C-alpha cells in the first residue's frame, strides 16, 4: 500500500491551458478545478502567460500542455491567431513558463481527450471552427475552417459564432448539418465528435455524430504527457 501511495505521489502534475477566442482556461490533473479569464483581440502571448501565472500562483506544476487556436510546429505557433492579438508566432512558451511544455492545436488537444479509437473527426464549434483527426492513434491536426465553402466564403464564416449570431440558431444548425455531411463524405471517419462552446446548440445530431464534453480539452492535455495514452484510449471502445 505504501509503495502504491508513493507512486501516485511521484506522478508529475500537468498544467493544461486551453486558449480560446473568448476565454483562456486552465486546470491541473491534481487540482481538477477550472480557472479562466477573458481573452479577445488584444491578448498577446506574453500577456497570456503573465495572466496564467497570476491565475495559478497558488498551484504547483511540473509540466505544461497548451492548446493553441492555430497551426503549431515544434511546440511553437506557426502563425498569428485570427481572434487574438499579436506576438504568438514563434513564441517560446517553455522558456516563458520555465517548465517543459507541449503545444498543440487546440482542436487537436480536445480531440485527444475525446478519442475512443478508430477514425475520429473532431469539429470544434466555438468562436471559429476547430478541426482535427485521429486515425488509429495517429494524430492529424487540420485547418478546415478557412477552406472555401460557398459563395466565396469559408466553413468558419457559415458555422462560427459570428454566423450563429447573424443568422440565428435554426439556420445556423442547417449549415452545421451540411458541413458535417460534406466532411463525413470527404474524410470517411468512423464517427464525429462535436466540441466547443456552441456544440450544445446543435439539437439533433446526425448519424455517426456525438457530442463531446468541453472538459475533454483538459483530458487531452493530460494525455499529451502520458506515454501511449492516445493509442491506449482507442482500446476502450
PDB file of C-alpha atoms in Angstrom:
ATOM      1  CA  UNK A   1       0.000   0.000   0.000  1.00  0.00           C
ATOM      2  CA  UNK A   2       2.786   2.448   0.900  1.00  0.00           C
ATOM      3  CA  UNK A   3       4.530   1.665  -2.385  1.00  0.00           C
ATOM      4  CA  UNK A   4       1.397   2.477  -4.391  1.00  0.00           C
ATOM      5  CA  UNK A   5       0.850   5.684  -2.462  1.00  0.00           C
ATOM      6  CA  UNK A   6       4.425   6.726  -3.149  1.00  0.00           C
ATOM      7  CA  UNK A   7       3.993   6.029  -6.835  1.00  0.00           C
ATOM      8  CA  UNK A   8       0.878   8.201  -7.002  1.00  0.00           C
ATOM      9  CA  UNK A   9       2.610  10.987  -5.104  1.00  0.00           C
ATOM     10  CA  UNK A  10       5.503  10.995  -7.557  1.00  0.00           C
ATOM     11  CA  UNK A  11       3.247  11.412 -10.592  1.00  0.00           C
ATOM     12  CA  UNK A  12       4.001  14.669 -12.378  1.00  0.00           C
ATOM     13  CA  UNK A  13       1.476  17.482 -12.188  1.00  0.00           C
ATOM     14  CA  UNK A  14       0.357  18.793 -15.591  1.00  0.00           C
ATOM     15  CA  UNK A  15      -0.957  22.323 -16.060  1.00  0.00           C
ATOM     16  CA  UNK A  16      -3.245  22.433 -19.101  1.00  0.00           C
ATOM     17  CA  UNK A  17      -4.029  25.775 -20.773  1.00  0.00           C
ATOM     18  CA  UNK A  18      -6.848  25.919 -23.327  1.00  0.00           C
ATOM     19  CA  UNK A  19      -6.616  29.161 -25.326  1.00  0.00           C
ATOM     20  CA  UNK A  20      -9.922  30.214 -26.871  1.00  0.00           C
ATOM     21  CA  UNK A  21     -11.136  33.237 -28.765  1.00  0.00           C
ATOM     22  CA  UNK A  22     -13.215  34.425 -25.821  1.00  0.00           C
ATOM     23  CA  UNK A  23     -11.631  32.762 -22.767  1.00  0.00           C
ATOM     24  CA  UNK A  24      -8.374  31.172 -21.614  1.00  0.00           C
ATOM     25  CA  UNK A  25      -8.981  28.217 -19.277  1.00  0.00           C
ATOM     26  CA  UNK A  26      -6.541  26.396 -17.010  1.00  0.00           C
ATOM     27  CA  UNK A  27      -6.602  23.211 -14.928  1.00  0.00           C
ATOM     28  CA  UNK A  28      -4.141  20.734 -13.430  1.00  0.00           C
ATOM     29  CA  UNK A  29      -4.528  16.968 -13.223  1.00  0.00           C
ATOM     30  CA  UNK A  30      -4.098  17.303  -9.464  1.00  0.00           C
ATOM     31  CA  UNK A  31      -6.474  20.168  -8.635  1.00  0.00           C
ATOM     32  CA  UNK A  32      -9.139  19.356 -11.289  1.00  0.00           C
ATOM     33  CA  UNK A  33     -10.568  22.847 -10.778  1.00  0.00           C
ATOM     34  CA  UNK A  34     -11.071  25.043 -13.838  1.00  0.00           C
ATOM     35  CA  UNK A  35      -9.987  28.670 -13.719  1.00  0.00           C
ATOM     36  CA  UNK A  36     -10.405  31.158 -16.568  1.00  0.00           C
ATOM     37  CA  UNK A  37     -10.062  34.740 -17.739  1.00  0.00           C
ATOM     38  CA  UNK A  38     -11.330  36.630 -20.781  1.00  0.00           C
ATOM     39  CA  UNK A  39      -9.201  36.642 -23.930  1.00  0.00           C
ATOM     40  CA  UNK A  40     -10.061  38.580 -27.106  1.00  0.00           C
ATOM     41  CA  UNK A  41      -8.401  40.527 -29.936  1.00  0.00           C
ATOM     42  CA  UNK A  42      -5.990  42.409 -27.657  1.00  0.00           C
ATOM     43  CA  UNK A  43      -4.486  39.370 -25.910  1.00  0.00           C
ATOM     44  CA  UNK A  44      -0.826  38.735 -26.778  1.00  0.00           C
ATOM     45  CA  UNK A  45       1.155  35.604 -25.925  1.00  0.00           C
ATOM     46  CA  UNK A  46       3.243  37.439 -23.348  1.00  0.00           C
ATOM     47  CA  UNK A  47       0.179  38.860 -21.607  1.00  0.00           C
ATOM     48  CA  UNK A  48      -1.489  35.438 -21.663  1.00  0.00           C
ATOM     49  CA  UNK A  49       1.491  33.877 -19.858  1.00  0.00           C
ATOM     50  CA  UNK A  50       1.504  36.644 -17.270  1.00  0.00           C
ATOM     51  CA  UNK A  51      -2.228  36.240 -16.610  1.00  0.00           C
ATOM     52  CA  UNK A  52      -1.989  32.440 -16.352  1.00  0.00           C
ATOM     53  CA  UNK A  53       0.849  32.747 -13.828  1.00  0.00           C
ATOM     54  CA  UNK A  54      -1.248  35.152 -11.764  1.00  0.00           C
ATOM     55  CA  UNK A  55      -4.309  32.910 -12.067  1.00  0.00           C
ATOM     56  CA  UNK A  56      -2.409  29.819 -10.893  1.00  0.00           C
ATOM     57  CA  UNK A  57       0.006  31.375  -8.394  1.00  0.00           C
ATOM     58  CA  UNK A  58      -1.219  29.064  -5.626  1.00  0.00           C
ATOM     59  CA  UNK A  59      -0.817  25.939  -7.806  1.00  0.00           C
ATOM     60  CA  UNK A  60       2.380  23.959  -8.338  1.00  0.00           C
ATOM     61  CA  UNK A  61       3.003  22.034 -11.549  1.00  0.00           C
ATOM     62  CA  UNK A  62       5.841  20.185 -13.246  1.00  0.00           C
ATOM     63  CA  UNK A  63       4.958  20.418 -16.947  1.00  0.00           C
ATOM     64  CA  UNK A  64       2.618  22.404 -19.193  1.00  0.00           C
ATOM     65  CA  UNK A  65       0.300  21.463 -22.075  1.00  0.00           C
ATOM     66  CA  UNK A  66      -1.171  24.229 -24.238  1.00  0.00           C
ATOM     67  CA  UNK A  67      -3.972  24.142 -26.799  1.00  0.00           C
ATOM     68  CA  UNK A  68      -3.387  26.976 -29.295  1.00  0.00           C
ATOM     69  CA  UNK A  69      -6.035  28.183 -31.825  1.00  0.00           C
ATOM     70  CA  UNK A  70      -3.905  27.801 -34.938  1.00  0.00           C
ATOM     71  CA  UNK A  71      -1.212  25.674 -36.580  1.00  0.00           C
ATOM     72  CA  UNK A  72       1.715  24.553 -34.407  1.00  0.00           C
ATOM     73  CA  UNK A  73       5.154  23.093 -35.160  1.00  0.00           C
ATOM     74  CA  UNK A  74       7.918  22.160 -32.717  1.00  0.00           C
ATOM     75  CA  UNK A  75       5.817  23.353 -29.770  1.00  0.00           C
ATOM     76  CA  UNK A  76       5.509  26.879 -31.141  1.00  0.00           C
ATOM     77  CA  UNK A  77       2.674  28.633 -33.037  1.00  0.00           C
ATOM     78  CA  UNK A  78       3.359  28.940 -36.749  1.00  0.00           C
ATOM     79  CA  UNK A  79       1.160  31.990 -37.316  1.00  0.00           C
ATOM     80  CA  UNK A  80      -0.816  34.667 -35.528  1.00  0.00           C
ATOM     81  CA  UNK A  81      -4.323  33.626 -34.401  1.00  0.00           C
ATOM     82  CA  UNK A  82      -7.421  35.006 -36.125  1.00  0.00           C
ATOM     83  CA  UNK A  83      -9.275  36.022 -32.962  1.00  0.00           C
ATOM     84  CA  UNK A  84      -6.494  37.152 -30.607  1.00  0.00           C
ATOM     85  CA  UNK A  85      -3.748  39.776 -30.516  1.00  0.00           C
ATOM     86  CA  UNK A  86      -0.220  39.657 -31.913  1.00  0.00           C
ATOM     87  CA  UNK A  87       3.081  38.154 -30.757  1.00  0.00           C
ATOM     88  CA  UNK A  88       2.130  34.470 -30.840  1.00  0.00           C
ATOM     89  CA  UNK A  89       4.017  33.164 -33.883  1.00  0.00           C
ATOM     90  CA  UNK A  90       7.249  31.511 -32.765  1.00  0.00           C
ATOM     91  CA  UNK A  91       6.663  32.341 -29.098  1.00  0.00           C
ATOM     92  CA  UNK A  92       8.686  30.136 -26.722  1.00  0.00           C
ATOM     93  CA  UNK A  93       6.166  29.049 -24.070  1.00  0.00           C
ATOM     94  CA  UNK A  94       8.618  26.645 -22.444  1.00  0.00           C
ATOM     95  CA  UNK A  95      11.015  29.484 -21.707  1.00  0.00           C
ATOM     96  CA  UNK A  96       8.199  31.768 -20.566  1.00  0.00           C
ATOM     97  CA  UNK A  97       6.764  29.235 -18.100  1.00  0.00           C
ATOM     98  CA  UNK A  98      10.117  27.778 -17.068  1.00  0.00           C
ATOM     99  CA  UNK A  99       8.700  24.256 -17.383  1.00  0.00           C
ATOM    100  CA  UNK A 100       8.792  21.524 -20.061  1.00  0.00           C
ATOM    101  CA  UNK A 101       5.917  22.498 -22.360  1.00  0.00           C
ATOM    102  CA  UNK A 102       3.990  20.802 -25.163  1.00  0.00           C
ATOM    103  CA  UNK A 103       1.942  22.971 -27.525  1.00  0.00           C
ATOM    104  CA  UNK A 104      -0.628  21.575 -29.966  1.00  0.00           C
ATOM    105  CA  UNK A 105      -3.557  22.962 -31.922  1.00  0.00           C
ATOM    106  CA  UNK A 106      -6.485  23.486 -29.532  1.00  0.00           C
ATOM    107  CA  UNK A 107      -8.857  21.323 -31.576  1.00  0.00           C
ATOM    108  CA  UNK A 108      -6.295  18.526 -31.586  1.00  0.00           C
ATOM    109  CA  UNK A 109      -5.966  18.737 -27.811  1.00  0.00           C
ATOM    110  CA  UNK A 110      -9.722  18.394 -27.384  1.00  0.00           C
ATOM    111  CA  UNK A 111      -9.735  15.608 -29.980  1.00  0.00           C
ATOM    112  CA  UNK A 112      -7.112  13.683 -27.998  1.00  0.00           C
ATOM    113  CA  UNK A 113      -9.310  13.918 -24.912  1.00  0.00           C
ATOM    114  CA  UNK A 114     -12.374  12.763 -26.891  1.00  0.00           C
ATOM    115  CA  UNK A 115     -10.773   9.851 -28.727  1.00  0.00           C
ATOM    116  CA  UNK A 116     -12.239   6.360 -28.351  1.00  0.00           C
ATOM    117  CA  UNK A 117     -10.428   4.524 -31.131  1.00  0.00           C
ATOM    118  CA  UNK A 118     -10.724   4.079 -34.890  1.00  0.00           C
ATOM    119  CA  UNK A 119     -11.034   7.017 -37.283  1.00  0.00           C
ATOM    120  CA  UNK A 120     -12.351  10.066 -35.462  1.00  0.00           C
ATOM    121  CA  UNK A 121     -13.028  13.537 -36.861  1.00  0.00           C
ATOM    122  CA  UNK A 122     -13.253  16.278 -34.249  1.00  0.00           C
ATOM    123  CA  UNK A 123     -15.038  19.561 -35.032  1.00  0.00           C
ATOM    124  CA  UNK A 124     -14.946  22.418 -32.523  1.00  0.00           C
ATOM    125  CA  UNK A 125     -17.876  24.821 -32.780  1.00  0.00           C
ATOM    126  CA  UNK A 126     -16.669  27.883 -30.925  1.00  0.00           C
ATOM    127  CA  UNK A 127     -15.541  31.357 -31.904  1.00  0.00           C
ATOM    128  CA  UNK A 128     -14.338  29.733 -35.122  1.00  0.00           C
ATOM    129  CA  UNK A 129     -14.277  26.138 -36.362  1.00  0.00           C
ATOM    130  CA  UNK A 130     -11.593  23.854 -34.963  1.00  0.00           C
ATOM    131  CA  UNK A 131     -10.793  20.546 -36.635  1.00  0.00           C
ATOM    132  CA  UNK A 132      -8.577  17.508 -36.162  1.00  0.00           C
ATOM    133  CA  UNK A 133      -8.494  13.812 -36.970  1.00  0.00           C
ATOM    134  CA  UNK A 134      -7.087  10.846 -35.105  1.00  0.00           C
ATOM    135  CA  UNK A 135      -6.727   7.661 -37.143  1.00  0.00           C
ATOM    136  CA  UNK A 136      -5.845   4.527 -35.187  1.00  0.00           C
ATOM    137  CA  UNK A 137      -3.949   6.620 -32.646  1.00  0.00           C
ATOM    138  CA  UNK A 138      -2.143   8.783 -35.250  1.00  0.00           C
ATOM    139  CA  UNK A 139      -2.701  12.498 -34.612  1.00  0.00           C
ATOM    140  CA  UNK A 140      -3.536  14.780 -37.532  1.00  0.00           C
ATOM    141  CA  UNK A 141      -4.217  18.466 -36.822  1.00  0.00           C
ATOM    142  CA  UNK A 142      -6.283  20.084 -39.576  1.00  0.00           C
ATOM    143  CA  UNK A 143      -7.184  23.594 -40.710  1.00  0.00           C
ATOM    144  CA  UNK A 144     -10.585  23.118 -42.356  1.00  0.00           C
ATOM    145  CA  UNK A 145     -12.068  26.367 -41.035  1.00  0.00           C
ATOM    146  CA  UNK A 146     -10.650  28.625 -43.739  1.00  0.00           C
ATOM    147  CA  UNK A 147     -11.225  26.379 -46.750  1.00  0.00           C
ATOM    148  CA  UNK A 148     -13.679  27.724 -49.386  1.00  0.00           C
ATOM    149  CA  UNK A 149     -17.226  26.539 -48.764  1.00  0.00           C
ATOM    150  CA  UNK A 150     -19.933  28.522 -50.571  1.00  0.00           C
ATOM    151  CA  UNK A 151     -20.293  31.906 -52.297  1.00  0.00           C
ATOM    152  CA  UNK A 152     -16.620  32.706 -51.763  1.00  0.00           C
ATOM    153  CA  UNK A 153     -16.919  32.219 -48.015  1.00  0.00           C
ATOM    154  CA  UNK A 154     -15.257  29.681 -45.738  1.00  0.00           C
ATOM    155  CA  UNK A 155     -16.638  26.944 -43.495  1.00  0.00           C
ATOM    156  CA  UNK A 156     -15.948  29.122 -40.456  1.00  0.00           C
ATOM    157  CA  UNK A 157     -17.933  32.028 -41.872  1.00  0.00           C
ATOM    158  CA  UNK A 158     -21.001  29.773 -42.013  1.00  0.00           C
ATOM    159  CA  UNK A 159     -20.712  27.865 -38.722  1.00  0.00           C
ATOM    160  CA  UNK A 160     -18.602  30.065 -36.412  1.00  0.00           C
ATOM    161  CA  UNK A 161     -20.001  32.108 -33.528  1.00  0.00           C
ATOM    162  CA  UNK A 162     -20.445  35.227 -35.684  1.00  0.00           C
ATOM    163  CA  UNK A 163     -22.633  33.265 -38.123  1.00  0.00           C
ATOM    164  CA  UNK A 164     -24.776  31.922 -35.276  1.00  0.00           C
ATOM    165  CA  UNK A 165     -25.370  35.452 -34.047  1.00  0.00           C
ATOM    166  CA  UNK A 166     -26.029  36.781 -37.548  1.00  0.00           C
ATOM    167  CA  UNK A 167     -28.470  34.192 -38.948  1.00  0.00           C
ATOM    168  CA  UNK A 168     -29.987  32.654 -35.816  1.00  0.00           C
ATOM    169  CA  UNK A 169     -29.884  29.177 -34.362  1.00  0.00           C
ATOM    170  CA  UNK A 170     -32.257  27.411 -36.783  1.00  0.00           C
ATOM    171  CA  UNK A 171     -30.476  28.442 -39.992  1.00  0.00           C
ATOM    172  CA  UNK A 172     -27.064  28.018 -38.335  1.00  0.00           C
ATOM    173  CA  UNK A 173     -27.895  24.418 -37.426  1.00  0.00           C
ATOM    174  CA  UNK A 174     -28.829  23.668 -41.043  1.00  0.00           C
ATOM    175  CA  UNK A 175     -25.417  24.942 -42.100  1.00  0.00           C
ATOM    176  CA  UNK A 176     -23.705  22.859 -39.403  1.00  0.00           C
ATOM    177  CA  UNK A 177     -25.574  19.758 -40.620  1.00  0.00           C
ATOM    178  CA  UNK A 178     -24.499  20.426 -44.213  1.00  0.00           C
ATOM    179  CA  UNK A 179     -20.854  20.967 -43.243  1.00  0.00           C
ATOM    180  CA  UNK A 180     -20.839  17.727 -41.234  1.00  0.00           C
ATOM    181  CA  UNK A 181     -22.361  15.755 -44.148  1.00  0.00           C
ATOM    182  CA  UNK A 182     -19.748  17.094 -46.572  1.00  0.00           C
ATOM    183  CA  UNK A 183     -16.847  16.327 -44.229  1.00  0.00           C
ATOM    184  CA  UNK A 184     -18.200  12.836 -43.469  1.00  0.00           C
ATOM    185  CA  UNK A 185     -18.296  12.110 -47.200  1.00  0.00           C
ATOM    186  CA  UNK A 186     -14.847  13.569 -47.853  1.00  0.00           C
ATOM    187  CA  UNK A 187     -12.885  12.209 -44.877  1.00  0.00           C
ATOM    188  CA  UNK A 188     -14.809   8.990 -44.111  1.00  0.00           C
ATOM    189  CA  UNK A 189     -14.370   8.942 -40.318  1.00  0.00           C
ATOM    190  CA  UNK A 190     -15.962   6.205 -38.209  1.00  0.00           C
ATOM    191  CA  UNK A 191     -17.511   8.930 -36.071  1.00  0.00           C
ATOM    192  CA  UNK A 192     -17.514  12.680 -35.497  1.00  0.00           C
ATOM    193  CA  UNK A 193     -17.185  14.393 -32.124  1.00  0.00           C
ATOM    194  CA  UNK A 194     -18.621  17.901 -31.801  1.00  0.00           C
ATOM    195  CA  UNK A 195     -16.915  20.056 -29.194  1.00  0.00           C
ATOM    196  CA  UNK A 196     -16.533  23.743 -28.492  1.00  0.00           C
ATOM    197  CA  UNK A 197     -18.781  26.196 -26.705  1.00  0.00           C
ATOM    198  CA  UNK A 198     -21.595  26.008 -29.280  1.00  0.00           C
ATOM    199  CA  UNK A 199     -21.805  22.226 -29.619  1.00  0.00           C
ATOM    200  CA  UNK A 200     -24.703  22.132 -27.155  1.00  0.00           C
ATOM    201  CA  UNK A 201     -26.717  24.376 -29.509  1.00  0.00           C
ATOM    202  CA  UNK A 202     -26.963  21.560 -32.082  1.00  0.00           C
ATOM    203  CA  UNK A 203     -30.290  19.944 -31.169  1.00  0.00           C
ATOM    204  CA  UNK A 204     -30.406  16.883 -33.390  1.00  0.00           C
ATOM    205  CA  UNK A 205     -27.136  15.103 -34.001  1.00  0.00           C
ATOM    206  CA  UNK A 206     -26.743  13.438 -37.393  1.00  0.00           C
ATOM    207  CA  UNK A 207     -25.841   9.761 -37.635  1.00  0.00           C
ATOM    208  CA  UNK A 208     -22.243   8.985 -36.613  1.00  0.00           C
ATOM    209  CA  UNK A 209     -22.054  12.256 -34.652  1.00  0.00           C
ATOM    210  CA  UNK A 210     -21.709  12.507 -30.875  1.00  0.00           C
ATOM    211  CA  UNK A 211     -21.315  15.451 -28.561  1.00  0.00           C
ATOM    212  CA  UNK A 212     -18.047  15.829 -26.665  1.00  0.00           C
ATOM    213  CA  UNK A 213     -17.566  17.478 -23.293  1.00  0.00           C
ATOM    214  CA  UNK A 214     -15.508  20.679 -23.224  1.00  0.00           C
ATOM    215  CA  UNK A 215     -13.582  19.190 -20.304  1.00  0.00           C
ATOM    216  CA  UNK A 216     -12.111  16.798 -22.892  1.00  0.00           C
ATOM    217  CA  UNK A 217      -9.666  19.559 -23.810  1.00  0.00           C
ATOM    218  CA  UNK A 218      -8.118  19.208 -20.359  1.00  0.00           C
ATOM    219  CA  UNK A 219      -8.133  15.419 -20.614  1.00  0.00           C
ATOM    220  CA  UNK A 220      -6.321  15.768 -23.937  1.00  0.00           C
ATOM    221  CA  UNK A 221      -3.670  17.955 -22.321  1.00  0.00           C
ATOM    222  CA  UNK A 222      -3.150  15.396 -19.560  1.00  0.00           C
ATOM    223  CA  UNK A 223      -2.850  12.610 -22.142  1.00  0.00           C
ATOM    224  CA  UNK A 224      -0.180  14.569 -24.035  1.00  0.00           C
ATOM    225  CA  UNK A 225       2.161  13.909 -21.119  1.00  0.00           C
ATOM    226  CA  UNK A 226       1.120  10.287 -20.666  1.00  0.00           C
ATOM    227  CA  UNK A 227       3.117   7.944 -22.892  1.00  0.00           C
ATOM    228  CA  UNK A 228       0.902   5.885 -25.190  1.00  0.00           C
ATOM    229  CA  UNK A 229      -2.303   7.388 -23.732  1.00  0.00           C
ATOM    230  CA  UNK A 230      -3.898   8.193 -27.112  1.00  0.00           C
ATOM    231  CA  UNK A 231      -3.466   4.706 -28.528  1.00  0.00           C
ATOM    232  CA  UNK A 232      -4.496   3.221 -25.205  1.00  0.00           C
ATOM    233  CA  UNK A 233      -7.705   5.263 -25.328  1.00  0.00           C
ATOM    234  CA  UNK A 234      -8.537   3.526 -28.572  1.00  0.00           C
ATOM    235  CA  UNK A 235      -8.695   0.163 -26.829  1.00  0.00           C
ATOM    236  CA  UNK A 236     -11.572   1.183 -24.599  1.00  0.00           C
ATOM    237  CA  UNK A 237     -14.354   1.352 -27.179  1.00  0.00           C
TER     238      UNK A 237
END
